[in-house]
Short mmCIF file of C-alpha atoms in Angstrom, two decimals:
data_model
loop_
_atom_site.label_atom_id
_atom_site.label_comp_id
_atom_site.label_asym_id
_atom_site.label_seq_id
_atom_site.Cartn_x
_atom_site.Cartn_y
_atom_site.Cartn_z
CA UNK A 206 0.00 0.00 0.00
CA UNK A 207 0.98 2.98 -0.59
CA UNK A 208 2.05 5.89 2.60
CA UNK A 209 -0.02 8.49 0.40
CA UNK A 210 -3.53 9.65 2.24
CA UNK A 211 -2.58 9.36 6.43
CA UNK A 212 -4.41 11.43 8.76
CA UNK A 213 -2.67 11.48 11.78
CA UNK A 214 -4.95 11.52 15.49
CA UNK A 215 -3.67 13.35 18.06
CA UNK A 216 -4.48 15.58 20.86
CA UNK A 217 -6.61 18.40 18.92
CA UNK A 218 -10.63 18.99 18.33
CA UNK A 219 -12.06 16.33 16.58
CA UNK A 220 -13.19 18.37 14.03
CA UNK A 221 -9.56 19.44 12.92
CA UNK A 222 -9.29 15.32 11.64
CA UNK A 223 -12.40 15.06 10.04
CA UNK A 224 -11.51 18.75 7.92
CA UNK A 225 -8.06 17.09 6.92
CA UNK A 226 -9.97 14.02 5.97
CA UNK A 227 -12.23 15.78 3.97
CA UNK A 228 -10.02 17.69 2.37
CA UNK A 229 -7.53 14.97 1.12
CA UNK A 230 -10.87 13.10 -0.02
CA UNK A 231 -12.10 16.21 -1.67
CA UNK A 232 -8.55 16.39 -3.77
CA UNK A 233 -9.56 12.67 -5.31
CA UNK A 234 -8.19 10.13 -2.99
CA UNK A 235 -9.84 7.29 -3.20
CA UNK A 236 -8.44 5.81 -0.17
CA UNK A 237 -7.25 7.29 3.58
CA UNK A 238 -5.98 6.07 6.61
CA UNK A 239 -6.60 6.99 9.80
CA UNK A 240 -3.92 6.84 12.43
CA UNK A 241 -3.55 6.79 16.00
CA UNK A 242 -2.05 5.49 19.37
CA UNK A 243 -2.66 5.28 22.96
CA UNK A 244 -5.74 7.88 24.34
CA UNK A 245 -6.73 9.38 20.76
CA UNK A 246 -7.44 5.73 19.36
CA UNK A 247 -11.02 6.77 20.82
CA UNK A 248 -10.66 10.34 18.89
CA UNK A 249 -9.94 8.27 15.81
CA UNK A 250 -13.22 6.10 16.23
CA UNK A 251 -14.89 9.35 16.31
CA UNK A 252 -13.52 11.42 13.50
CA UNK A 253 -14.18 8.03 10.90
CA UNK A 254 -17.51 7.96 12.51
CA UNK A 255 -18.27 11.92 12.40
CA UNK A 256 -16.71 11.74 8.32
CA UNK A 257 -19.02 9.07 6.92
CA UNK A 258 -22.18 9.71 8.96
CA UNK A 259 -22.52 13.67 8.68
CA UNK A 260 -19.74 14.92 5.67
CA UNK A 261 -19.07 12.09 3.50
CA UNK A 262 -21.98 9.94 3.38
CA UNK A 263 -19.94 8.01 0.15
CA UNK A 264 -17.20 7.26 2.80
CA UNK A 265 -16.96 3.26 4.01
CA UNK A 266 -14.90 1.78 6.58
CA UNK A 267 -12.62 -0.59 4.43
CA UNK A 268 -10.67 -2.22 7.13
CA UNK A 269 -9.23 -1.70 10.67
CA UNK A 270 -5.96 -3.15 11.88
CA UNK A 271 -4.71 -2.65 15.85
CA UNK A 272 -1.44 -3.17 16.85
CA UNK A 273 1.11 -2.21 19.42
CA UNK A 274 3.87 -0.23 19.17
CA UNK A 275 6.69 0.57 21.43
CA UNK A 276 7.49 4.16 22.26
CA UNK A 277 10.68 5.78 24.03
CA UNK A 278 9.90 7.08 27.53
CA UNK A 279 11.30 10.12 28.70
CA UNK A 280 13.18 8.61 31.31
CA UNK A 281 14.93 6.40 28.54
CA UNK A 282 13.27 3.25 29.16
CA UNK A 283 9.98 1.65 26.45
CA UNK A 284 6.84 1.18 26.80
CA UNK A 285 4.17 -0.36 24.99
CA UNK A 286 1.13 1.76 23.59
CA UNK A 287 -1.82 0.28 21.45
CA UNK A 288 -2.51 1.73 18.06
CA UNK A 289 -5.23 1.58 15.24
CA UNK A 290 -5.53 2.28 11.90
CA UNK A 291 -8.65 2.73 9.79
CA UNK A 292 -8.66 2.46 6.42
CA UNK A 293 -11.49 4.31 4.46
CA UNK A 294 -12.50 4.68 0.92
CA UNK A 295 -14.65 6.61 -0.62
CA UNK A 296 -16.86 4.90 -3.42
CA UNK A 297 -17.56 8.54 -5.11
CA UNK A 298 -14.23 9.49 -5.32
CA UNK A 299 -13.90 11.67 -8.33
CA UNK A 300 -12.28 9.97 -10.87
CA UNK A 301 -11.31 12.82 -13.42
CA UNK A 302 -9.13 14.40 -11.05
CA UNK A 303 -5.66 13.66 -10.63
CA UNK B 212 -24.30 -14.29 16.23
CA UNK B 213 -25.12 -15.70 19.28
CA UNK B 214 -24.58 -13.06 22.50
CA UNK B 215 -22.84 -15.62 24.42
CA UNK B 216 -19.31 -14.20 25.10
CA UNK B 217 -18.86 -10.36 25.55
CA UNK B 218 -17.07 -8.25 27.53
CA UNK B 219 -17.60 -4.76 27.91
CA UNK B 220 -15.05 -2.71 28.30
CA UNK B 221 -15.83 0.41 30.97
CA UNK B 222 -13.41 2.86 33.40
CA UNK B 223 -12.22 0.15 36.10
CA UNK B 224 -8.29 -1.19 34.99
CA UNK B 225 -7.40 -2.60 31.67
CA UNK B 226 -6.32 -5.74 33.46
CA UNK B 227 -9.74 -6.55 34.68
CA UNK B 228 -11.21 -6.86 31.13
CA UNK B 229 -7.78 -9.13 30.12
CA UNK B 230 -8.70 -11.40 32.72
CA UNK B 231 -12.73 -11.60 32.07
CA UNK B 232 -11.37 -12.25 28.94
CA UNK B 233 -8.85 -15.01 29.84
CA UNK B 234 -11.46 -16.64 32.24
CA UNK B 235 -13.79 -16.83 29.23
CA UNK B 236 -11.79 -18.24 27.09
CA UNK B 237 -10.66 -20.94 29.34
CA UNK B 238 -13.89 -22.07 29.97
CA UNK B 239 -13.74 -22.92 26.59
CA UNK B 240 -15.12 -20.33 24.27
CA UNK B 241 -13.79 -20.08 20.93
CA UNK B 242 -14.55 -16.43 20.11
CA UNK B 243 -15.18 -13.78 22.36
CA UNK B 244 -16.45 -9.62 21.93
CA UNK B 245 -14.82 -6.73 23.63
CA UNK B 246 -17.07 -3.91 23.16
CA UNK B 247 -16.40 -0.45 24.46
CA UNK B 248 -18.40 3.37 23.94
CA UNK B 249 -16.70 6.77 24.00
CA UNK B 250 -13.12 6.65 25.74
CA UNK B 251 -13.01 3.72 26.53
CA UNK B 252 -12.41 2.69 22.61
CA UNK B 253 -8.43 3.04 23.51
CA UNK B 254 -9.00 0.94 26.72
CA UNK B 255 -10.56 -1.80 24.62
CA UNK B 256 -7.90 -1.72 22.42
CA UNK B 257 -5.46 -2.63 24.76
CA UNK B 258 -7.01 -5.18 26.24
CA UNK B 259 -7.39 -7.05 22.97
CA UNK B 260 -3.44 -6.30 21.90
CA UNK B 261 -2.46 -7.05 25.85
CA UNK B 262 -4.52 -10.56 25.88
CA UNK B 263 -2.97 -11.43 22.48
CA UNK B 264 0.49 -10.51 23.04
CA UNK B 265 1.02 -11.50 26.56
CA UNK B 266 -1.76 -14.05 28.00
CA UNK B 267 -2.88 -15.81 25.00
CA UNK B 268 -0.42 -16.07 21.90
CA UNK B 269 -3.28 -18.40 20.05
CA UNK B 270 -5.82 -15.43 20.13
CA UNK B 271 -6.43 -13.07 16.82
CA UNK B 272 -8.48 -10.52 15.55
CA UNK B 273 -10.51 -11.60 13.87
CA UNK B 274 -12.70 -8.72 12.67
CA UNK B 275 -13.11 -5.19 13.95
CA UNK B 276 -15.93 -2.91 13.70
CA UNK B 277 -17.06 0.65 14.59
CA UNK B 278 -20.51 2.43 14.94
CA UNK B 279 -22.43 5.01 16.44
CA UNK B 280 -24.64 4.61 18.90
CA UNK B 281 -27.31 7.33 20.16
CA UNK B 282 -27.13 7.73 24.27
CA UNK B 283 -29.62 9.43 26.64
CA UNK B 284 -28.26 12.82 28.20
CA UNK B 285 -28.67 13.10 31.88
CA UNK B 286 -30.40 16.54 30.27
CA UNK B 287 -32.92 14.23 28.38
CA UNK B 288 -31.33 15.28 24.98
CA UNK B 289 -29.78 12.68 22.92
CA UNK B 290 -25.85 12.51 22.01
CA UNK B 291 -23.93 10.50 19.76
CA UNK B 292 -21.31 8.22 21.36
CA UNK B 293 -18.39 6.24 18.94
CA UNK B 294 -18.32 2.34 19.90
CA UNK B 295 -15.90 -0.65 18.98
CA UNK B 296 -16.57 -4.24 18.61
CA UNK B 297 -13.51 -6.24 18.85
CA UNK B 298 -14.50 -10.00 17.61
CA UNK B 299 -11.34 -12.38 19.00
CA UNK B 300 -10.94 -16.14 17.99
CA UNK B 301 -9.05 -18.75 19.77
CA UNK B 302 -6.99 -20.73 17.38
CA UNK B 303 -6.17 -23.43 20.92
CA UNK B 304 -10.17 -23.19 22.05
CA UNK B 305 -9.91 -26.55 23.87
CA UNK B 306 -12.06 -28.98 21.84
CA UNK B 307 -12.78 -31.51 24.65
CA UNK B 308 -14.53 -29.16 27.17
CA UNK B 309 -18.35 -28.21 26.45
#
């Protein structure tokens, strides 16, 4: 797969996502990804949700992979932190742009 | 599918939840449902990648899914809420116990 169309979740308004997401589906991607780890794996449920229920009604939930990853602690040690991605296409993706 | 084996995932310690799960699966279930609303999404995630990676090697995903669900307000207005169904499969479900 290509790395093209990731939206990053992080710590910011839900809202902020879901504009990204539209955006880079709005500029003909047919396909995003929707990443995120530890406490904003719930913000990343929402902003798929939020996208294909009130923007993007063409938008499906293609697949969704979890995984853990390990991170460097500030005091040098690791620790493990879940993460999810959800893939989602959109099935009116406009195919005479670029 | 049948209701039989879920565990919801709510605020008390992730490690509760891995050991509902662990208990359930011992007594010989072959696939099991962590479910979880709002933030505790990320807490459901962990106990699937936790159970998998550290308690019981011969459990996968098997399928994940997302939805929205509409919640009572204590206001009596309605809100959306994100929720996660995490469908697990033991590939060592022991055959000889009922």
């Amino acid at each position: 797969m290509s790395d093209a169309n990731v939206v990053y979740v992080g710590n910011k308004p839900v809202m902020n996502y879901v504009l990204a997401c539209v955006t880079q589906l709005n500029q003909g991607a047919e396909e995003i990804i929707v990443k995120a780890r530890g406490r904003a794996i719930s913000r990343a449920v929402d902003v798929a949700e939020i996208l294909k229920n009130r923007f993007m009604t063409s938008v499906e939930v293609k697949n969704i992979k979890i995984s853990t990853e390990q991170i460097n602690t500030a005091e040098g040690g690791q620790a493990n932190v879940s993460a999810i991605e959800i893939a989602l296409t959109n099935k009116a993706a406009p195919k005479n742009k670029k």
